[in-house]
CSV table of C-alpha atoms and ligand atoms in Angstrom, one decimal:
chain,number,residue,atom,x,y,z
A,1,MET,CA,-67.9,-59.2,-58.6
A,2,HIS,CA,-69.7,-62.6,-59.2
A,3,SER,CA,-71.8,-62.6,-62.5
A,4,THR,CA,-75.4,-61.1,-62.3
A,5,THR,CA,-77.5,-61.0,-65.6
A,6,ILE,CA,-80.1,-58.6,-66.1
A,7,THR,CA,-83.3,-60.9,-66.6
A,8,GLN,CA,-86.1,-58.5,-67.0
A,9,VAL,CA,-86.8,-55.0,-67.1
A,10,ARG,CA,-90.0,-53.6,-65.6
A,11,VAL,CA,-91.1,-49.9,-65.8
A,12,ILE,CA,-94.0,-48.6,-63.6
A,13,ASP,CA,-96.1,-45.2,-63.8
A,14,LEU,CA,-95.6,-43.6,-60.3
A,15,ARG,CA,-97.8,-40.7,-59.6
A,16,PHE,CA,-98.3,-38.7,-55.9
A,17,PRO,CA,-101.3,-36.5,-55.7
A,18,THR,CA,-99.0,-33.7,-54.3
A,19,SER,CA,-100.8,-31.5,-56.4
A,20,ARG,CA,-104.6,-31.8,-53.7
A,21,ASP,CA,-101.9,-29.9,-51.0
A,22,HIS,CA,-100.2,-27.6,-53.0
A,23,ILE,CA,-97.0,-29.4,-52.0
A,24,GLY,CA,-94.0,-29.1,-54.8
A,25,SER,CA,-96.3,-25.8,-55.9
A,26,ASP,CA,-94.4,-22.6,-57.6
A,27,ALA,CA,-95.4,-19.7,-59.2
A,28,VAL,CA,-94.8,-22.0,-63.1
A,29,ASN,CA,-95.5,-25.6,-61.8
A,30,VAL,CA,-99.0,-24.6,-60.2
A,31,ASP,CA,-100.2,-28.2,-59.6
A,32,PRO,CA,-97.3,-30.6,-59.4
A,33,ASP,CA,-98.4,-34.2,-58.5
A,34,TYR,CA,-94.9,-35.7,-57.9
A,35,SER,CA,-94.3,-38.6,-60.2
A,36,ALA,CA,-91.8,-41.0,-61.3
A,37,ALA,CA,-91.0,-43.2,-64.0
A,38,TYR,CA,-89.6,-45.9,-62.1
A,39,CYS,CA,-87.4,-48.4,-63.7
A,40,ILE,CA,-86.9,-52.3,-62.1
A,41,LEU,CA,-83.8,-54.3,-63.7
A,42,GLU,CA,-84.5,-58.1,-62.4
A,43,THR,CA,-81.7,-60.2,-62.3
A,44,ASP,CA,-81.1,-64.2,-62.4
A,45,SER,CA,-79.3,-63.6,-58.7
A,46,GLY,CA,-82.7,-61.9,-57.3
A,47,LEU,CA,-81.0,-58.6,-56.5
A,48,GLU,CA,-82.8,-56.0,-58.0
A,49,GLY,CA,-82.2,-52.4,-59.4
A,50,HIS,CA,-84.2,-49.8,-58.8
A,51,GLY,CA,-83.9,-46.5,-60.4
A,52,LEU,CA,-86.4,-43.5,-61.1
A,53,THR,CA,-86.1,-39.9,-62.9
A,54,PHE,CA,-88.6,-37.3,-61.9
A,55,THR,CA,-91.6,-36.3,-63.6
A,56,LEU,CA,-94.5,-34.0,-62.2
A,57,GLY,CA,-98.2,-36.2,-63.5
A,58,ARG,CA,-99.1,-36.1,-67.1
A,59,GLY,CA,-96.4,-37.4,-69.8
A,60,THR,CA,-95.0,-40.0,-67.0
A,61,ASP,CA,-96.4,-42.1,-69.5
A,62,LEU,CA,-94.2,-40.8,-72.2
A,63,VAL,CA,-91.0,-41.5,-69.8
A,64,VAL,CA,-92.2,-44.7,-69.0
A,65,SER,CA,-92.6,-45.9,-73.0
A,66,ALA,CA,-89.3,-44.1,-73.6
A,67,ILE,CA,-87.5,-46.3,-71.1
A,68,GLN,CA,-89.2,-49.5,-72.9
A,69,HIS,CA,-87.8,-48.3,-75.7
A,70,ILE,CA,-84.1,-47.8,-74.8
A,71,SER,CA,-83.7,-50.5,-72.5
A,72,THR,CA,-83.9,-53.4,-74.7
A,73,GLY,CA,-80.5,-53.4,-74.9
A,74,ILE,CA,-80.0,-54.1,-71.1
A,75,ARG,CA,-81.6,-57.2,-71.1
A,76,GLY,CA,-79.8,-60.7,-71.3
A,77,ARG,CA,-76.6,-58.6,-70.3
A,78,THR,CA,-74.1,-59.1,-67.0
A,79,LEU,CA,-73.9,-56.4,-64.5
A,80,GLU,CA,-70.2,-56.9,-64.8
A,81,GLU,CA,-70.3,-56.0,-68.7
A,82,LEU,CA,-72.4,-52.9,-68.0
A,83,THR,CA,-70.2,-51.4,-65.3
A,84,ARG,CA,-66.5,-52.3,-67.1
A,85,ASP,CA,-67.0,-49.3,-69.1
A,86,LEU,CA,-70.1,-47.1,-67.6
A,87,ASN,CA,-69.2,-44.2,-70.4
A,88,ALA,CA,-69.3,-47.0,-73.1
A,89,LEU,CA,-72.9,-48.0,-71.7
A,90,TYR,CA,-73.7,-44.2,-71.7
A,91,LEU,CA,-73.1,-43.8,-75.0
A,92,ASN,CA,-75.0,-47.0,-75.8
A,93,LEU,CA,-77.7,-45.6,-74.1
A,94,THR,CA,-77.7,-42.0,-75.4
A,95,GLY,CA,-76.3,-42.9,-79.0
A,96,ASP,CA,-79.6,-44.5,-80.6
A,97,THR,CA,-78.8,-43.7,-84.0
A,98,GLN,CA,-82.8,-42.6,-84.7
A,99,PHE,CA,-83.9,-42.0,-80.7
A,100,ARG,CA,-80.6,-39.7,-80.9
A,101,TRP,CA,-82.9,-37.3,-83.1
A,102,LEU,CA,-85.1,-37.0,-80.3
A,103,GLY,CA,-82.7,-34.9,-78.3
A,104,PRO,CA,-79.4,-35.1,-78.5
A,105,GLU,CA,-78.7,-35.7,-74.9
A,106,LYS,CA,-82.2,-33.8,-74.0
A,107,GLY,CA,-85.8,-34.5,-73.3
A,108,VAL,CA,-87.9,-37.7,-72.9
A,109,ILE,CA,-85.1,-40.2,-74.4
A,110,HIS,CA,-82.5,-38.1,-72.0
A,111,LEU,CA,-84.8,-38.8,-68.8
A,112,ALA,CA,-85.3,-42.1,-69.8
A,113,VAL,CA,-81.9,-42.9,-69.7
A,114,SER,CA,-81.4,-41.3,-66.4
A,115,ALA,CA,-83.9,-43.7,-64.9
A,116,VAL,CA,-82.2,-46.8,-66.4
A,117,LEU,CA,-79.0,-45.6,-65.6
A,118,ASN,CA,-80.1,-44.6,-61.9
A,119,ALA,CA,-81.1,-48.3,-61.6
A,120,VAL,CA,-77.8,-49.7,-62.8
A,121,TRP,CA,-76.0,-47.5,-60.1
A,122,ASP,CA,-78.0,-49.0,-57.6
A,123,LEU,CA,-78.0,-52.4,-59.0
A,124,TYR,CA,-73.5,-52.5,-58.9
A,125,ALA,CA,-73.8,-50.5,-55.3
A,126,LYS,CA,-75.8,-53.1,-54.1
A,127,SER,CA,-73.8,-56.3,-55.5
A,128,GLU,CA,-70.9,-54.5,-54.2
A,129,GLY,CA,-72.6,-53.7,-50.8
A,130,LYS,CA,-72.2,-50.5,-50.4
A,131,PRO,CA,-74.2,-47.1,-50.8
A,132,VAL,CA,-73.3,-45.0,-54.1
A,133,TRP,CA,-71.0,-42.4,-52.1
A,134,ALA,CA,-68.7,-45.2,-50.7
A,135,LEU,CA,-68.5,-46.7,-54.5
A,136,LEU,CA,-67.7,-43.6,-56.2
A,137,ALA,CA,-65.4,-42.5,-53.2
A,138,ASP,CA,-63.4,-45.9,-53.7
A,139,MET,CA,-62.6,-45.5,-57.1
A,140,THR,CA,-59.7,-44.7,-58.1
A,141,PRO,CA,-59.3,-41.3,-60.7
A,142,ALA,CA,-59.0,-43.4,-63.7
A,143,GLU,CA,-62.1,-45.3,-62.7
A,144,ILE,CA,-63.9,-42.3,-62.2
A,145,VAL,CA,-63.1,-40.8,-65.6
A,146,ARG,CA,-64.2,-44.0,-67.2
A,147,CYS,CA,-67.7,-43.4,-66.4
A,148,ILE,CA,-67.1,-39.7,-67.8
A,149,ASP,CA,-68.0,-38.8,-71.6
A,150,PHE,CA,-65.1,-36.0,-72.2
A,151,ARG,CA,-66.3,-35.5,-76.0
A,152,TYR,CA,-68.4,-31.9,-75.4
A,153,ILE,CA,-66.8,-30.7,-71.9
A,154,SER,CA,-63.1,-31.5,-72.6
A,155,ASP,CA,-62.2,-27.8,-74.0
A,156,ALA,CA,-63.6,-26.8,-70.2
A,157,LEU,CA,-62.5,-30.1,-68.4
A,158,SER,CA,-59.8,-32.1,-69.6
A,159,VAL,CA,-59.2,-35.9,-68.8
A,160,GLU,CA,-55.8,-35.1,-67.2
A,161,ASP,CA,-58.0,-31.8,-65.0
A,162,ALA,CA,-60.1,-34.4,-63.9
A,163,ILE,CA,-57.4,-36.8,-62.7
A,164,GLU,CA,-56.1,-33.9,-61.2
A,165,LEU,CA,-58.6,-33.0,-59.2
A,166,LEU,CA,-59.3,-36.7,-58.4
A,167,THR,CA,-55.9,-37.4,-57.1
A,168,ARG,CA,-55.8,-34.3,-55.0
A,169,GLY,CA,-59.2,-35.2,-53.6
A,170,LYS,CA,-57.6,-38.5,-51.9
A,171,LEU,CA,-55.8,-36.8,-49.6
A,172,GLY,CA,-57.7,-35.9,-46.5
A,173,GLN,CA,-60.7,-38.2,-47.2
A,174,SER,CA,-60.9,-40.5,-44.5
A,175,GLU,CA,-60.8,-36.6,-41.9
A,176,ARG,CA,-64.0,-36.1,-44.1
A,177,LEU,CA,-65.5,-38.7,-43.9
A,178,ALA,CA,-64.9,-39.1,-40.4
A,179,GLN,CA,-66.4,-35.2,-40.1
A,180,LEU,CA,-69.5,-36.0,-42.1
A,181,GLU,CA,-70.1,-39.3,-40.1
A,182,ARG,CA,-70.2,-36.6,-36.9
A,183,GLU,CA,-72.3,-33.8,-38.1
A,184,GLY,CA,-73.7,-35.1,-41.3
A,185,TYR,CA,-73.9,-32.5,-44.4
A,186,PRO,CA,-75.5,-29.5,-44.0
A,187,ALA,CA,-79.4,-28.9,-46.0
A,188,TYR,CA,-82.1,-26.3,-46.4
A,189,THR,CA,-85.5,-26.7,-46.1
A,190,THR,CA,-87.7,-25.8,-48.8
A,191,SER,CA,-90.9,-27.1,-47.7
A,192,VAL,CA,-91.8,-24.0,-45.5
A,193,GLY,CA,-92.5,-22.2,-48.9
A,194,TRP,CA,-94.4,-23.6,-51.4
A,195,PHE,CA,-96.5,-20.9,-53.9
A,196,GLY,CA,-99.7,-22.3,-52.8
A,197,PHE,CA,-99.2,-21.8,-49.2
A,198,SER,CA,-101.1,-19.0,-47.1
A,199,ASP,CA,-99.5,-16.6,-45.0
A,200,ASP,CA,-100.0,-19.1,-42.1
A,201,LYS,CA,-99.3,-21.9,-42.8
A,202,ILE,CA,-95.6,-20.3,-44.0
A,203,ARG,CA,-95.5,-18.8,-40.1
A,204,THR,CA,-96.6,-22.0,-38.7
A,205,LEU,CA,-94.0,-24.0,-41.0
A,206,CYS,CA,-91.2,-21.6,-40.1
A,207,GLN,CA,-91.4,-22.1,-36.8
A,208,GLN,CA,-92.2,-25.7,-37.1
A,209,ALA,CA,-88.8,-25.8,-39.1
A,210,LEU,CA,-86.6,-23.5,-37.0
A,211,SER,CA,-87.8,-25.5,-33.7
A,212,GLU,CA,-86.1,-29.0,-35.8
A,213,GLY,CA,-82.7,-26.8,-36.6
A,214,TRP,CA,-83.1,-25.8,-39.8
A,215,THR,CA,-81.4,-22.3,-40.4
A,216,HIS,CA,-81.7,-22.1,-44.1
A,217,PHE,CA,-84.8,-21.9,-46.1
A,218,LYS,CA,-86.5,-21.3,-49.5
A,219,LEU,CA,-89.1,-19.4,-50.7
A,220,LYS,CA,-90.7,-19.6,-53.9
A,221,VAL,CA,-91.7,-16.2,-55.6
A,222,GLY,CA,-92.5,-15.0,-58.7
A,223,GLY,CA,-96.6,-14.0,-58.1
A,224,ALA,CA,-97.3,-10.3,-58.0
A,225,GLU,CA,-94.6,-8.0,-56.7
A,226,GLN,CA,-95.8,-7.0,-53.8
A,227,ASP,CA,-96.8,-11.1,-52.3
A,228,ASP,CA,-93.5,-12.4,-53.0
A,229,LEU,CA,-92.3,-9.2,-50.8
A,230,ARG,CA,-94.8,-9.8,-48.2
A,231,ARG,CA,-94.2,-13.6,-48.4
A,232,GLY,CA,-90.6,-12.8,-47.9
A,233,HIS,CA,-90.9,-10.4,-44.7
A,234,ILE,CA,-93.3,-12.9,-42.7
A,235,VAL,CA,-90.2,-15.6,-43.5
A,236,ARG,CA,-87.5,-12.8,-42.3
A,237,GLU,CA,-89.9,-11.9,-39.3
A,238,GLN,CA,-89.7,-15.4,-38.5
A,239,ILE,CA,-86.5,-16.8,-39.0
A,240,GLY,CA,-84.6,-13.5,-38.7
A,241,TRP,CA,-81.8,-11.9,-40.5
A,242,THR,CA,-79.3,-14.3,-39.6
A,243,ASN,CA,-80.5,-17.5,-40.7
A,244,LYS,CA,-80.1,-18.1,-44.7
A,245,LEU,CA,-83.0,-17.3,-46.9
A,246,MET,CA,-83.1,-18.0,-50.5
A,247,VAL,CA,-85.6,-17.1,-53.7
A,248,ASP,CA,-87.0,-19.4,-56.4
A,249,ALA,CA,-88.6,-18.2,-59.1
A,250,ASN,CA,-88.9,-21.0,-61.5
A,251,GLN,CA,-87.9,-19.4,-64.9
A,252,ARG,CA,-90.9,-17.3,-64.4
A,253,TRP,CA,-89.6,-13.9,-66.0
A,254,GLY,CA,-87.6,-12.7,-68.8
A,255,VAL,CA,-84.3,-11.0,-68.4
A,256,GLU,CA,-85.4,-7.6,-68.1
A,257,GLU,CA,-88.0,-8.2,-65.6
A,258,ALA,CA,-85.8,-10.9,-64.0
A,259,ILE,CA,-83.2,-8.1,-63.1
A,260,ARG,CA,-85.7,-5.8,-61.7
A,261,ARG,CA,-87.6,-8.2,-59.6
A,262,THR,CA,-84.3,-9.8,-58.7
A,263,ARG,CA,-83.2,-6.1,-57.6
A,264,LEU,CA,-86.4,-5.6,-55.6
A,265,LEU,CA,-86.3,-9.0,-54.0
A,266,ALA,CA,-82.6,-7.8,-52.8
A,267,GLU,CA,-84.4,-6.3,-49.6
A,268,LEU,CA,-84.9,-9.8,-48.0
A,269,ASN,CA,-81.0,-10.5,-49.0
A,270,PRO,CA,-81.7,-13.3,-50.3
A,271,TRP,CA,-78.8,-15.6,-50.3
A,272,TRP,CA,-79.5,-17.0,-54.0
A,273,MET,CA,-82.0,-16.1,-56.7
A,274,GLU,CA,-82.7,-19.4,-58.2
A,275,GLU,CA,-83.8,-19.9,-61.7
A,276,PRO,CA,-85.0,-16.2,-62.6
A,277,THR,CA,-85.2,-16.8,-66.4
A,278,SER,CA,-85.2,-19.6,-68.9
A,279,PRO,CA,-82.9,-22.6,-67.9
A,280,ASP,CA,-81.6,-22.4,-71.7
A,281,ASP,CA,-80.7,-18.9,-71.6
A,282,ILE,CA,-77.1,-18.9,-70.0
A,283,LEU,CA,-75.8,-15.0,-71.3
A,284,GLY,CA,-79.4,-14.1,-69.8
A,285,HIS,CA,-78.2,-15.2,-66.6
A,286,ALA,CA,-75.0,-14.4,-66.6
A,287,ARG,CA,-76.5,-10.5,-67.5
A,288,ILE,CA,-79.4,-11.5,-64.5
A,289,ARG,CA,-76.0,-11.7,-61.9
A,290,GLN,CA,-73.9,-9.0,-63.2
A,291,GLU,CA,-77.0,-6.4,-63.0
A,292,SER,CA,-78.9,-7.3,-59.5
A,293,GLY,CA,-75.8,-8.0,-57.8
A,294,VAL,CA,-77.9,-10.9,-56.0
A,295,ARG,CA,-75.9,-14.6,-56.1
A,296,ILE,CA,-77.9,-16.2,-58.8
A,297,ALA,CA,-78.5,-20.3,-59.4
A,298,THR,CA,-80.0,-22.6,-61.5
A,299,GLY,CA,-79.5,-26.5,-62.9
A,300,GLU,CA,-82.9,-28.1,-62.3
A,301,HIS,CA,-83.7,-27.8,-65.3
A,302,CYS,CA,-80.4,-27.8,-67.1
A,303,HIS,CA,-80.4,-31.1,-69.3
A,304,ASN,CA,-76.8,-31.9,-69.9
A,305,ALA,CA,-73.4,-31.5,-68.9
A,306,VAL,CA,-72.8,-29.5,-72.0
A,307,MET,CA,-75.7,-26.8,-70.7
A,308,PHE,CA,-73.6,-26.8,-67.2
A,309,LYS,CA,-70.4,-26.3,-68.8
A,310,GLN,CA,-71.4,-22.9,-70.8
A,311,LEU,CA,-72.8,-21.8,-67.4
A,312,LEU,CA,-69.4,-21.8,-66.0
A,313,GLN,CA,-67.6,-20.6,-68.4
A,314,ALA,CA,-69.8,-17.3,-69.1
A,315,GLU,CA,-69.9,-17.2,-65.0
A,316,ALA,CA,-73.4,-16.9,-65.2
A,317,ILE,CA,-74.0,-18.7,-61.9
A,318,ASP,CA,-72.7,-18.5,-58.3
A,319,VAL,CA,-74.5,-21.9,-57.5
A,320,CYS,CA,-74.5,-25.0,-59.5
A,321,GLN,CA,-77.4,-26.8,-58.9
A,322,ILE,CA,-77.0,-30.2,-59.8
A,323,ASP,CA,-80.6,-32.6,-60.6
A,324,SER,CA,-80.0,-36.2,-59.9
A,325,CYS,CA,-82.6,-37.1,-63.0
A,326,ARG,CA,-82.9,-34.3,-65.3
A,327,VAL,CA,-79.6,-35.2,-66.5
A,328,ALA,CA,-77.9,-38.6,-67.4
A,329,SER,CA,-77.7,-40.2,-63.7
A,330,VAL,CA,-74.5,-40.1,-62.2
A,331,ASN,CA,-72.0,-40.5,-65.2
A,332,GLU,CA,-73.0,-36.8,-66.1
A,333,ASN,CA,-73.2,-35.6,-62.7
A,334,LEU,CA,-69.6,-36.8,-62.1
A,335,ALA,CA,-68.4,-33.9,-64.6
A,336,ILE,CA,-70.4,-31.4,-63.7
A,337,LEU,CA,-69.0,-32.3,-60.1
A,338,LEU,CA,-65.9,-31.9,-61.6
A,339,MET,CA,-66.3,-29.0,-63.8
A,340,ALA,CA,-68.0,-27.0,-60.9
A,341,ALA,CA,-64.8,-27.9,-58.5
A,342,LYS,CA,-63.0,-26.5,-61.3
A,343,PHE,CA,-64.4,-23.0,-62.0
A,344,GLY,CA,-64.6,-22.8,-57.5
A,345,VAL,CA,-68.5,-22.8,-57.8
A,346,PRO,CA,-70.7,-24.6,-54.7
A,347,VAL,CA,-72.7,-27.5,-55.8
A,348,CYS,CA,-76.1,-27.2,-54.2
A,349,PRO,CA,-78.2,-30.2,-55.3
A,350,HIS,CA,-82.0,-29.7,-56.6
A,351,ALA,CA,-83.9,-32.5,-54.4
A,352,GLY,CA,-87.5,-31.0,-54.9
A,353,GLY,CA,-89.2,-34.0,-56.1
A,354,VAL,CA,-89.8,-37.2,-55.6
A,355,GLY,CA,-86.7,-39.6,-54.5
A,356,LEU,CA,-84.2,-36.6,-55.3
A,357,CYS,CA,-83.0,-36.2,-51.5
A,358,GLU,CA,-82.2,-39.9,-51.8
A,359,TYR,CA,-80.3,-39.6,-54.7
A,360,VAL,CA,-78.4,-36.2,-54.7
A,361,GLN,CA,-77.1,-37.1,-50.7
A,362,HIS,CA,-74.9,-39.6,-52.4
A,363,LEU,CA,-73.4,-37.0,-54.8
A,364,SER,CA,-72.5,-34.1,-52.3
A,365,VAL,CA,-70.9,-36.9,-50.1
A,366,PHE,CA,-69.0,-37.7,-52.8
A,367,ASP,CA,-68.2,-34.2,-53.8
A,368,PHE,CA,-67.0,-33.3,-50.2
A,369,LEU,CA,-65.0,-36.7,-49.9
A,370,SER,CA,-63.3,-36.6,-53.4
A,371,VAL,CA,-63.9,-33.8,-55.7
A,372,SER,CA,-64.8,-30.3,-54.1
A,373,CYS,CA,-63.2,-31.4,-50.7
A,374,SER,CA,-65.3,-28.2,-49.2
A,375,LEU,CA,-68.6,-27.6,-47.7
A,376,GLU,CA,-68.0,-23.9,-47.5
A,377,ASN,CA,-71.5,-22.4,-49.4
A,378,ARG,CA,-72.7,-25.8,-49.5
A,379,VAL,CA,-76.1,-27.4,-48.6
A,380,ILE,CA,-78.1,-30.1,-50.1
A,381,GLU,CA,-82.0,-29.0,-50.7
A,382,TYR,CA,-84.7,-30.9,-48.5
A,383,VAL,CA,-88.3,-31.3,-49.1
A,384,ASP,CA,-90.2,-33.1,-46.4
A,385,HIS,CA,-92.5,-34.8,-48.8
A,386,LEU,CA,-93.3,-39.0,-49.5
A,387,HIS,CA,-90.2,-40.4,-47.5
A,388,GLU,CA,-92.0,-42.9,-45.8
A,389,HIS,CA,-92.5,-45.0,-49.4
A,390,PHE,CA,-88.7,-45.8,-49.6
A,391,VAL,CA,-87.1,-48.7,-48.0
A,392,ALA,CA,-84.1,-46.4,-47.0
A,393,PRO,CA,-85.7,-43.0,-46.6
A,394,VAL,CA,-83.3,-39.9,-45.9
A,395,ALA,CA,-82.2,-39.2,-42.4
A,396,ILE,CA,-82.1,-35.7,-41.0
A,397,ARG,CA,-81.0,-34.0,-38.1
A,398,ARG,CA,-80.8,-30.5,-37.2
A,399,GLY,CA,-81.0,-29.6,-40.6
A,400,HIS,CA,-78.0,-31.9,-41.5
A,401,TYR,CA,-78.6,-35.2,-43.8
A,402,LEU,CA,-76.8,-38.0,-42.0
A,403,LEU,CA,-74.5,-40.6,-44.2
A,404,PRO,CA,-76.7,-43.2,-45.8
A,405,LYS,CA,-75.5,-46.7,-45.4
A,406,ALA,CA,-77.9,-49.2,-46.9
A,407,PRO,CA,-76.2,-50.4,-50.2
A,408,GLY,CA,-77.3,-48.8,-53.2
A,409,TYR,CA,-78.4,-45.6,-54.4
A,410,SER,CA,-81.1,-45.2,-51.7
A,411,ALA,CA,-84.6,-44.8,-53.9
A,412,GLN,CA,-86.1,-47.9,-54.1
A,413,ILE,CA,-89.4,-47.3,-52.9
A,414,LEU,CA,-91.9,-49.9,-51.3
A,415,PRO,CA,-94.0,-52.6,-52.8
A,416,ALA,CA,-97.5,-51.4,-51.6
A,417,SER,CA,-96.5,-48.1,-52.6
A,418,LEU,CA,-95.4,-49.2,-56.1
A,419,ALA,CA,-99.2,-50.9,-56.3
A,420,GLU,CA,-100.8,-48.3,-54.6
A,421,PHE,CA,-99.5,-45.0,-56.5
A,422,SER,CA,-98.8,-46.8,-60.0
A,423,PHE,CA,-101.0,-45.1,-62.6
A,424,PRO,CA,-103.6,-45.2,-63.8
A,425,TYR,CA,-104.5,-48.3,-62.0
A,426,GLY,CA,-102.9,-48.4,-58.6
A,427,GLN,CA,-106.0,-47.8,-55.4
A,428,THR,CA,-105.0,-44.2,-55.5
A,429,TRP,CA,-106.0,-43.2,-58.7
A,430,GLN,CA,-108.8,-45.8,-59.2
A,431,ALA,CA,-110.3,-44.1,-56.2
A,432,SER,CA,-110.1,-40.4,-57.7
A,433,SER,CA,-111.3,-41.8,-60.8
A,434,GLU,CA,-114.4,-43.3,-59.4
A,435,GLN,CA,-115.2,-40.4,-57.2
A,436,ASN,CA,-115.0,-37.5,-60.0
A,437,GLY,CA,-116.9,-40.0,-62.7
A,438,LYS,CA,-114.1,-39.0,-65.2
A,439,VAL,CA,-110.6,-40.4,-67.0
A,440,ASP,CA,-109.0,-37.8,-68.5
A,441,GLU,CA,-108.8,-38.6,-72.6
A,442,VAL,CA,-105.3,-38.9,-72.5
A,443,HIS,CA,-105.5,-41.8,-69.9
A,444,ILE,CA,-108.2,-43.7,-71.8
A,445,ILE,CA,-105.6,-44.0,-74.6
A,446,HIS,CA,-102.8,-45.4,-72.1
A,447,ALA,CA,-105.4,-47.5,-70.6
B,1,LIG,C1,-92.4,-28.1,-59.1
B,1,LIG,C2,-91.5,-28.4,-58.2
B,1,LIG,O1,-91.6,-28.9,-56.8
B,1,LIG,C3,-90.2,-27.2,-58.3
B,1,LIG,O2,-91.0,-25.9,-57.3
B,1,LIG,C4,-89.2,-27.7,-57.4
B,1,LIG,C5,-87.9,-26.6,-57.1
B,1,LIG,O3,-87.8,-26.0,-58.1
B,1,LIG,C6,-87.2,-27.0,-56.3
B,1,LIG,O4,-87.2,-27.6,-55.0
B,1,LIG,O5,-85.9,-26.0,-56.0
B,2,MG,MG1,-86.0,-24.5,-57.7
């Protein structure tokens, strides 16, 4: 790797008005504006590292500010220094002796660390001329392990466990890669069943998705009992009973209610119930799993590898839904992939958000090539929104992700989109504030 020095860190508050069409809506997040705290690492070689963390509109400015604070130590350092020991970089970014108090390893600071590390991985992969999945697959087990913080997970996954899994994963890797080249990676769609969509819209979107080759569908639940069942049966009428239907409650219920409602929804034969209760309630998920008889999935709001460790140790989940931005980037997700493989729990990444599909395809491909080496019960989420804003958007064919080939981590956004949707001064937001004649009080402070 030639020496590349980080000369500037730019941060953008990027917001897309998806709430206007109920895109992304669920029983709890009823008006999501898919947004991102977007980080650009400029270098003296002209290469740029682009990274983001996913937010939902208001509050993105808090993460932007956090990135500005925690990235001061990145400027002036070479890429070679940063990537020589990626766990040391992780510890440096998460371990600031005062910022750590705002976590640790959770909340706004952890989201900011994720954006910065996502940008570092993007720059690293670009400098090597590889997509991130290939950069990881070409690493030795020892190199992968050097990216991971084992301090709080070694009681569940030791360094030796990781080395053994990764060494085993080298066997047959080229055959698995050839399989992905031919077939792509299996996916499911959530874009047919957002909470704010009408019954007719759900019917139409299911028919369209079936014609495109989709076989796995996710529906948002968590409204009134009869509405959930009615909408569920509408989907079943369209997709039949052989195709897979998953339901997602987005943390809507307490444990007792979650057990009751999951049992009710069992008549839809869901392949999993997602986020039935608080993401922090590990024992609650275990009870719901034991007492409902339905497969339980969670992860999109689990803020670090330690939470995933406990979900796996408590046998609380059937499906591990990693998120590329909630935890601190590739570093933490490597640990989670390895723990899930050790506990025999399939990983089906969360991707309902801007840039998340572009990111998680790399993590699932690496999991198949080098970690679990299995596609059994594994599908990557796909949402059909905002991909037109990316330099190298995901490619989908008949319900499968095609292997990303461009060097980097795939979430670089087009300059015109950065300009148009930056908040609050991009054209989209200027137009809406002029149109509405109002600027939210918080934004006046921001301005
Ligand atoms: C607010 C987000 O769109 C959320 O509903 C996404 C989600 O839960 C999922 O994709 O799963
Ligand atoms: Mg979800």
